[in-house]
mmCIF file of C-alpha atoms in Angstrom:
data_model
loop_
_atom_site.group_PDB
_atom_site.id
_atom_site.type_symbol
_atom_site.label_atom_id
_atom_site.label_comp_id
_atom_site.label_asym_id
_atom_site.label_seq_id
_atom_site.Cartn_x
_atom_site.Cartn_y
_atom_site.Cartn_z
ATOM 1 C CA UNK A 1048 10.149 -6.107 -31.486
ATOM 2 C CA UNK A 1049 13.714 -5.412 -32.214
ATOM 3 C CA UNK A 1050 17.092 -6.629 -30.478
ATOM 4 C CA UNK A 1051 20.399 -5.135 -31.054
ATOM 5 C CA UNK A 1052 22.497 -6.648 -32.748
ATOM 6 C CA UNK A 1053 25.116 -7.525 -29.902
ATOM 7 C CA UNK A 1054 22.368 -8.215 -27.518
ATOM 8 C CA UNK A 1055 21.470 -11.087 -30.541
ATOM 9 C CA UNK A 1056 24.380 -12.199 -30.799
ATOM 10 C CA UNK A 1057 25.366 -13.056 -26.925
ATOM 11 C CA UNK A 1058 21.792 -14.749 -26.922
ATOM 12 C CA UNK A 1059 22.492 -16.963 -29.597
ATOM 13 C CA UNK A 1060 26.373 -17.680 -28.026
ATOM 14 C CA UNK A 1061 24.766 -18.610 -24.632
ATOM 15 C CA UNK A 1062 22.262 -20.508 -26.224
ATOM 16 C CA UNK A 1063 24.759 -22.389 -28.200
ATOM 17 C CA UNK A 1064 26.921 -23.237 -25.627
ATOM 18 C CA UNK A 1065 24.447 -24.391 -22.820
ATOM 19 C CA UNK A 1066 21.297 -24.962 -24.675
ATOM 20 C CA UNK A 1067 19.439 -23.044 -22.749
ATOM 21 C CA UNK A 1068 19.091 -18.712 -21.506
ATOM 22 C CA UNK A 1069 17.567 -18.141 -18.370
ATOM 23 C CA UNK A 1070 16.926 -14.161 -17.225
ATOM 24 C CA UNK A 1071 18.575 -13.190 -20.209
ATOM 25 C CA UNK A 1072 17.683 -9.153 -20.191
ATOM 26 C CA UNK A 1073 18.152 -6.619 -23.464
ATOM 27 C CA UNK A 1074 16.807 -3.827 -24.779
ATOM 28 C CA UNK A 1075 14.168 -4.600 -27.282
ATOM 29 C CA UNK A 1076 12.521 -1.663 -29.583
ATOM 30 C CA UNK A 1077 8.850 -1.382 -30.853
ATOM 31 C CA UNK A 1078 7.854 -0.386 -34.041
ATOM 32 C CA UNK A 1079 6.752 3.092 -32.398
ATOM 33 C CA UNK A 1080 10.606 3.634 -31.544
ATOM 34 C CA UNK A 1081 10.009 3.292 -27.350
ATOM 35 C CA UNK A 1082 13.037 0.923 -25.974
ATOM 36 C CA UNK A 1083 11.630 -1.903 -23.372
ATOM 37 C CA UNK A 1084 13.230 -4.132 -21.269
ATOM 38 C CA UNK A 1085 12.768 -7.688 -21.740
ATOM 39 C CA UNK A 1086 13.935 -11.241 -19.939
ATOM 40 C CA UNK A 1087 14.253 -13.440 -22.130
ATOM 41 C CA UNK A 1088 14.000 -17.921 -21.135
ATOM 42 C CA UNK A 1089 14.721 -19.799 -24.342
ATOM 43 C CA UNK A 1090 15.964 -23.413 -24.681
ATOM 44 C CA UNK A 1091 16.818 -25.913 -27.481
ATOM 45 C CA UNK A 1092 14.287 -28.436 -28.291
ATOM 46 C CA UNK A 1093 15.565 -31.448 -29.464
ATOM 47 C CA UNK A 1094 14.613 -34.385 -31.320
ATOM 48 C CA UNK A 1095 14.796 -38.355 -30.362
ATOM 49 C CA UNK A 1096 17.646 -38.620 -32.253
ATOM 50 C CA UNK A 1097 19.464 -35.636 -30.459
ATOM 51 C CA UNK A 1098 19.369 -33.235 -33.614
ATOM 52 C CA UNK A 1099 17.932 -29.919 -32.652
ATOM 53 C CA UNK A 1100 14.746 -28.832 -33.981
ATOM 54 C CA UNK A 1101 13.778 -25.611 -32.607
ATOM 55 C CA UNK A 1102 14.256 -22.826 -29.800
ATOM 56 C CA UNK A 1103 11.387 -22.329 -27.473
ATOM 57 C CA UNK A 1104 11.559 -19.448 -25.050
ATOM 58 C CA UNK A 1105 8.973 -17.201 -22.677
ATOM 59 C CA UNK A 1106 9.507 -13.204 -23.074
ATOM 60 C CA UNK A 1107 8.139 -11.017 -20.065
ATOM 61 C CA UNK A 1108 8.493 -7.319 -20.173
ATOM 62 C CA UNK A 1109 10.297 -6.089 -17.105
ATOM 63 C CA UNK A 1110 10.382 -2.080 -18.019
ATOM 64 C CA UNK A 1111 8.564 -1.360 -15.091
ATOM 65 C CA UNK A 1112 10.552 -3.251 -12.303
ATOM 66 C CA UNK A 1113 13.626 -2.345 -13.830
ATOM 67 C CA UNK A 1114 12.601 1.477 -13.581
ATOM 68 C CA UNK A 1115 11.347 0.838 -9.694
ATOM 69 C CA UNK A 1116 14.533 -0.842 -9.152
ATOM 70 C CA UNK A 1117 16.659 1.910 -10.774
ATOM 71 C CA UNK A 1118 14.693 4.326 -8.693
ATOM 72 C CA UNK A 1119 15.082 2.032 -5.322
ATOM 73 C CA UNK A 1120 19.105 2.521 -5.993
ATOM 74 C CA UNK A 1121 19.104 6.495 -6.659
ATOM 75 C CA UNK A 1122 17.046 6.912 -3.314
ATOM 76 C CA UNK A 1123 19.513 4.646 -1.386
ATOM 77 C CA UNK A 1124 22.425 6.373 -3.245
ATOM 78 C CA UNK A 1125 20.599 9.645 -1.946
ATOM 79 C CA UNK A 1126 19.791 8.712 0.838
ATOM 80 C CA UNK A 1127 23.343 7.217 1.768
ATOM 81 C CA UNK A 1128 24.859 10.532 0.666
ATOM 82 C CA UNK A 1129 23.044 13.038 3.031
ATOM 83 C CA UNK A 1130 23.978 10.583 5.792
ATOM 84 C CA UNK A 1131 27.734 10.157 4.631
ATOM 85 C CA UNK A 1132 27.581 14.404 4.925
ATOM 86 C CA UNK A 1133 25.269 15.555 7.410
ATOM 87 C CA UNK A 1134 27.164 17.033 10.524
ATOM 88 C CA UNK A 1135 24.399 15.337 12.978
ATOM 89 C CA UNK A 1136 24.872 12.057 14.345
ATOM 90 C CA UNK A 1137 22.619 9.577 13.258
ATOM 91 C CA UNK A 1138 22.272 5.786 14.563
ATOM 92 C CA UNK A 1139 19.462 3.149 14.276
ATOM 93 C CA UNK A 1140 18.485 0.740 16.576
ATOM 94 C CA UNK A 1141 16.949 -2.619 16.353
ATOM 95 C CA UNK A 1142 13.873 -1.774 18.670
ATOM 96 C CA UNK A 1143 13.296 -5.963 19.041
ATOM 97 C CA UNK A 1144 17.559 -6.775 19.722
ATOM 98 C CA UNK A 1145 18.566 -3.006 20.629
ATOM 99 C CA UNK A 1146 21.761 -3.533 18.715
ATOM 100 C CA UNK A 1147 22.716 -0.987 16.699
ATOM 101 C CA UNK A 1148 22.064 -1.607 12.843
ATOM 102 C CA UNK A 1149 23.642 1.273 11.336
ATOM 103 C CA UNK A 1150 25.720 4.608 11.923
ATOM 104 C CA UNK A 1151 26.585 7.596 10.067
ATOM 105 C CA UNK A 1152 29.985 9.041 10.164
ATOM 106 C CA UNK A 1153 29.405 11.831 12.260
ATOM 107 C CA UNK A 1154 28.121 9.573 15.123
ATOM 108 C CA UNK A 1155 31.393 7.538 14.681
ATOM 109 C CA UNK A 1156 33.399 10.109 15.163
ATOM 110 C CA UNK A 1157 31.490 11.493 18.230
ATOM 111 C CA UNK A 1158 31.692 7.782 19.730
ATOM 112 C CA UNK A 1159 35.491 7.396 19.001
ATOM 113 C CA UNK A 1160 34.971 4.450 16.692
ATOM 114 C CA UNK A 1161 34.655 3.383 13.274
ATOM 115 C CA UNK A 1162 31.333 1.920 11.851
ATOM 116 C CA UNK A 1163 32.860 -1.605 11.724
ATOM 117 C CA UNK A 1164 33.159 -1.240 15.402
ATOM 118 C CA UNK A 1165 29.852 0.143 16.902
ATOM 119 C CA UNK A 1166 27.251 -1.802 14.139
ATOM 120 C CA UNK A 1167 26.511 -4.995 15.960
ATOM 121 C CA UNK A 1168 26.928 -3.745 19.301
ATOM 122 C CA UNK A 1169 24.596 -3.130 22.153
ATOM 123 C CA UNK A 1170 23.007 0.242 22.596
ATOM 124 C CA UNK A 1171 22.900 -0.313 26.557
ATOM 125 C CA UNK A 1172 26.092 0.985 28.211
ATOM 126 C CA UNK A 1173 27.790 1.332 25.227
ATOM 127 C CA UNK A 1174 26.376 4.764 23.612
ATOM 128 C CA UNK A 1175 23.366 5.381 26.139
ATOM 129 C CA UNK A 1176 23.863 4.693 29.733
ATOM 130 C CA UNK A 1177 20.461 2.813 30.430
ATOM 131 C CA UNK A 1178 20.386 -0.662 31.703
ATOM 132 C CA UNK A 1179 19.306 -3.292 29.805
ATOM 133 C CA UNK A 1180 15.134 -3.570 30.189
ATOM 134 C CA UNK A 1181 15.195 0.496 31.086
ATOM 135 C CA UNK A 1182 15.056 1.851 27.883
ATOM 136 C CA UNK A 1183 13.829 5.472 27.718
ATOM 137 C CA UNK A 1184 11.776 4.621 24.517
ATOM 138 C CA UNK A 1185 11.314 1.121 24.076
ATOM 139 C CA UNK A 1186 10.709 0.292 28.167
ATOM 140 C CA UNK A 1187 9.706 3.234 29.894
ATOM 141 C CA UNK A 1188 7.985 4.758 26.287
ATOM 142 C CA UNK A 1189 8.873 7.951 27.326
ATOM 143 C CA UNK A 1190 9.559 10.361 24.141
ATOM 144 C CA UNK A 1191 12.602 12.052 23.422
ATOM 145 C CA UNK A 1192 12.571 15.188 20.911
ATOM 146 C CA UNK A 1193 15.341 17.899 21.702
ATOM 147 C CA UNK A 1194 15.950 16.307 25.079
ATOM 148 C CA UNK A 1195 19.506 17.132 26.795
ATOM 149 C CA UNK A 1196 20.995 13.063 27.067
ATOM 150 C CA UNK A 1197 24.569 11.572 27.915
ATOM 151 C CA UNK A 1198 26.655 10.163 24.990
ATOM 152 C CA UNK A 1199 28.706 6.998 26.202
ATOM 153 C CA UNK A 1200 32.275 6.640 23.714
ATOM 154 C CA UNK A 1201 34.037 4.034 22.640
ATOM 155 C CA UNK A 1202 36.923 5.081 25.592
ATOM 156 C CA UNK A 1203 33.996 5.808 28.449
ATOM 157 C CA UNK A 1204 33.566 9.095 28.121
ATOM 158 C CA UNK A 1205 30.668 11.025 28.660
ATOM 159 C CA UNK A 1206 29.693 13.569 26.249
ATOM 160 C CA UNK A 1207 26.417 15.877 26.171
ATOM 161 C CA UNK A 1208 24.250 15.458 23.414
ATOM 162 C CA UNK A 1209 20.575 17.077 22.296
ATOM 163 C CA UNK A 1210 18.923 13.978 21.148
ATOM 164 C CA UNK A 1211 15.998 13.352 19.047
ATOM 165 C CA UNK A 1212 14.359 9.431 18.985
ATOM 166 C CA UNK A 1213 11.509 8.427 16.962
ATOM 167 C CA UNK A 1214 10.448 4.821 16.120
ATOM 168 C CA UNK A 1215 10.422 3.912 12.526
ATOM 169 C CA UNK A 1216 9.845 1.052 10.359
ATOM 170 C CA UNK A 1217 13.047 -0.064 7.937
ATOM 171 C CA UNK A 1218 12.816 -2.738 5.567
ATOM 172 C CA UNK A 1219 10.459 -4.288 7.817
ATOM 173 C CA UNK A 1220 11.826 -3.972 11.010
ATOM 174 C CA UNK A 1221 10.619 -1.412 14.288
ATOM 175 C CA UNK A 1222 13.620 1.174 14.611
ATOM 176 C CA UNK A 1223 14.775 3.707 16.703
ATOM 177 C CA UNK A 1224 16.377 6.561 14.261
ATOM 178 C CA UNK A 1225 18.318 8.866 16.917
ATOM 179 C CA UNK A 1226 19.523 11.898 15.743
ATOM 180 C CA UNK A 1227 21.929 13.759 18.119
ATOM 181 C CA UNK A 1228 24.223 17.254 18.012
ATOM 182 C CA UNK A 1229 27.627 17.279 20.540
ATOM 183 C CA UNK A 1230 26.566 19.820 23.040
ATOM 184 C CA UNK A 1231 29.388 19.375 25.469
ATOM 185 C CA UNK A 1232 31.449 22.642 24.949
ATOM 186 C CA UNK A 1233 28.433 24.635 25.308
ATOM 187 C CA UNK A 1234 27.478 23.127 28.270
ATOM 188 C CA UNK A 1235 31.042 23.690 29.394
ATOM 189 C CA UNK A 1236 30.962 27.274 28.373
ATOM 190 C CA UNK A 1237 28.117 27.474 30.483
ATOM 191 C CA UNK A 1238 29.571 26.024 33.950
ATOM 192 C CA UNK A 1239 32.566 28.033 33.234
ATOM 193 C CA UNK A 1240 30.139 30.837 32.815
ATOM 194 C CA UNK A 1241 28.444 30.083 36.611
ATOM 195 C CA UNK A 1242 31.534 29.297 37.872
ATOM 196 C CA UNK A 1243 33.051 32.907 37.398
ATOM 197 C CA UNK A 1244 29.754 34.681 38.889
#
C-alpha cells in the first residue's frame, strides 16, 4: 500500500507533535492501482529512558462505509432538494409527541410562517383543527388519502386543503408525512359558482 505524499507527511507532523494519530483517514493505493480508504491509529512507543523506539499503529479499511456514507449524503442532498422545490406542502409529525418535526417551504408559506416558527410546535390547533387526543390518524385511525381538510395559519385562518397522511418510519421514529395542495380558490370559485345559479 501506498500513501501520498502529503497525506505522509501530515501523518508524520501529527504524530510528531502529539505522539499519537487517532482516525487519521487517506487515500492509500494497491499495487493493482485501486485507491482505498484507510484510518489510520499510530502512536510512539517509547523506551524507559523516554527515547522513542518505534511507531505502532492499527490500519482498518473504511472504503466501504465511506462510500455508504457518501451515498447517505447525496440521498439527503436529493432528497432535501425535491422538498426545497416541490409546489406541495409537506410536514411530518412526531406520531408519539404530535409536534411537528419538519416542513417544506411550500407548507410555510401556506401556514404564514417560516420553518423556524412552525418546527417544534403542536400539530393540534395550530395547522389541523383537532383537539388534542382526537387525532384523525393517530386517535380515531381513520385514513386520509385525497380527503378535502381545513388548514389552520399562523394568523387563524382557515384555508382548504386536499390532504394526503400516511404513517412512516424516519430515522427510527413513527411519522405522519402529510402532503397537502391549497384548494381554497377553487372551492371559492365553486360557491361563487352556486351562488350565481
Amino acid at each position: 500500500l501506498y500513501a501520498d505524499t502529503a497525506d505522509r507527511t501530515r501523518f508524520w507532523d501529527i504524530l510528531a507533535q502529539s505522539g499519537r494519530v487517532l482516525n487519521y483517514e487517506l487515500n492509500l493505493k494497491k499495487k493493482s492501482g485501486a485507491i482505498v480508504v484507510a484510518s489510520l491509529h499510530a502512536h510512539i512507543v517509547y523506551a524507559d529512558d523516554g527515547r522513542p523506539l518505534a511507531v505502532e499503529g492499527v490500519i482498518r479499511d473504511v472504503t466501504e462505509q465511506k462510500q455508504a456514507e457518501e451515498t447517505t449524503r447525496q440521498t439527503r442532498e436529493r432528497t432535501e432538494t425535491i422538498l426545497r422545490t416541490i409546489q406541495s406542502g409537506v410536514v411530518v409529525i412526531d406520531c408519539d409527541t404530535h409536534t411537528i418535526a419538519e416542513v417544506n417551504p411550500a407548507a410555510a408559506a401556506m401556514i404564514g410562517a417560516s420553518p423556524q416558527e412552525i418546527v417544534g410546535r403542536l400539530c393540534h390547533q395550530f395547522i389541523c383543527p383537532a383537539k388534542r387526543g382526537a387525532c384523525p390518524i393517530t386517535d380515531k385511525g381513520q385514513a386520509v388519502d385525497n380527503a378535502e381538510r381545513i388548514l389552520l395559519t399562523l394568523q387563524g385562518e382557515k384555508k382548504n386543503i386536499l390532504k394526503t397522511v400516511v404513517p412512516v418510519t424516519l430515522e427510527g421514529r413513527n411519522c405522519l408525512l402529510e402532503t397537502f395542495v391549497d384548494i381554497t380558490r377553487l372551492k371559492n370559485a365553486e360557491q361563487e359558482l352556486r351562488d350565481t345559479n
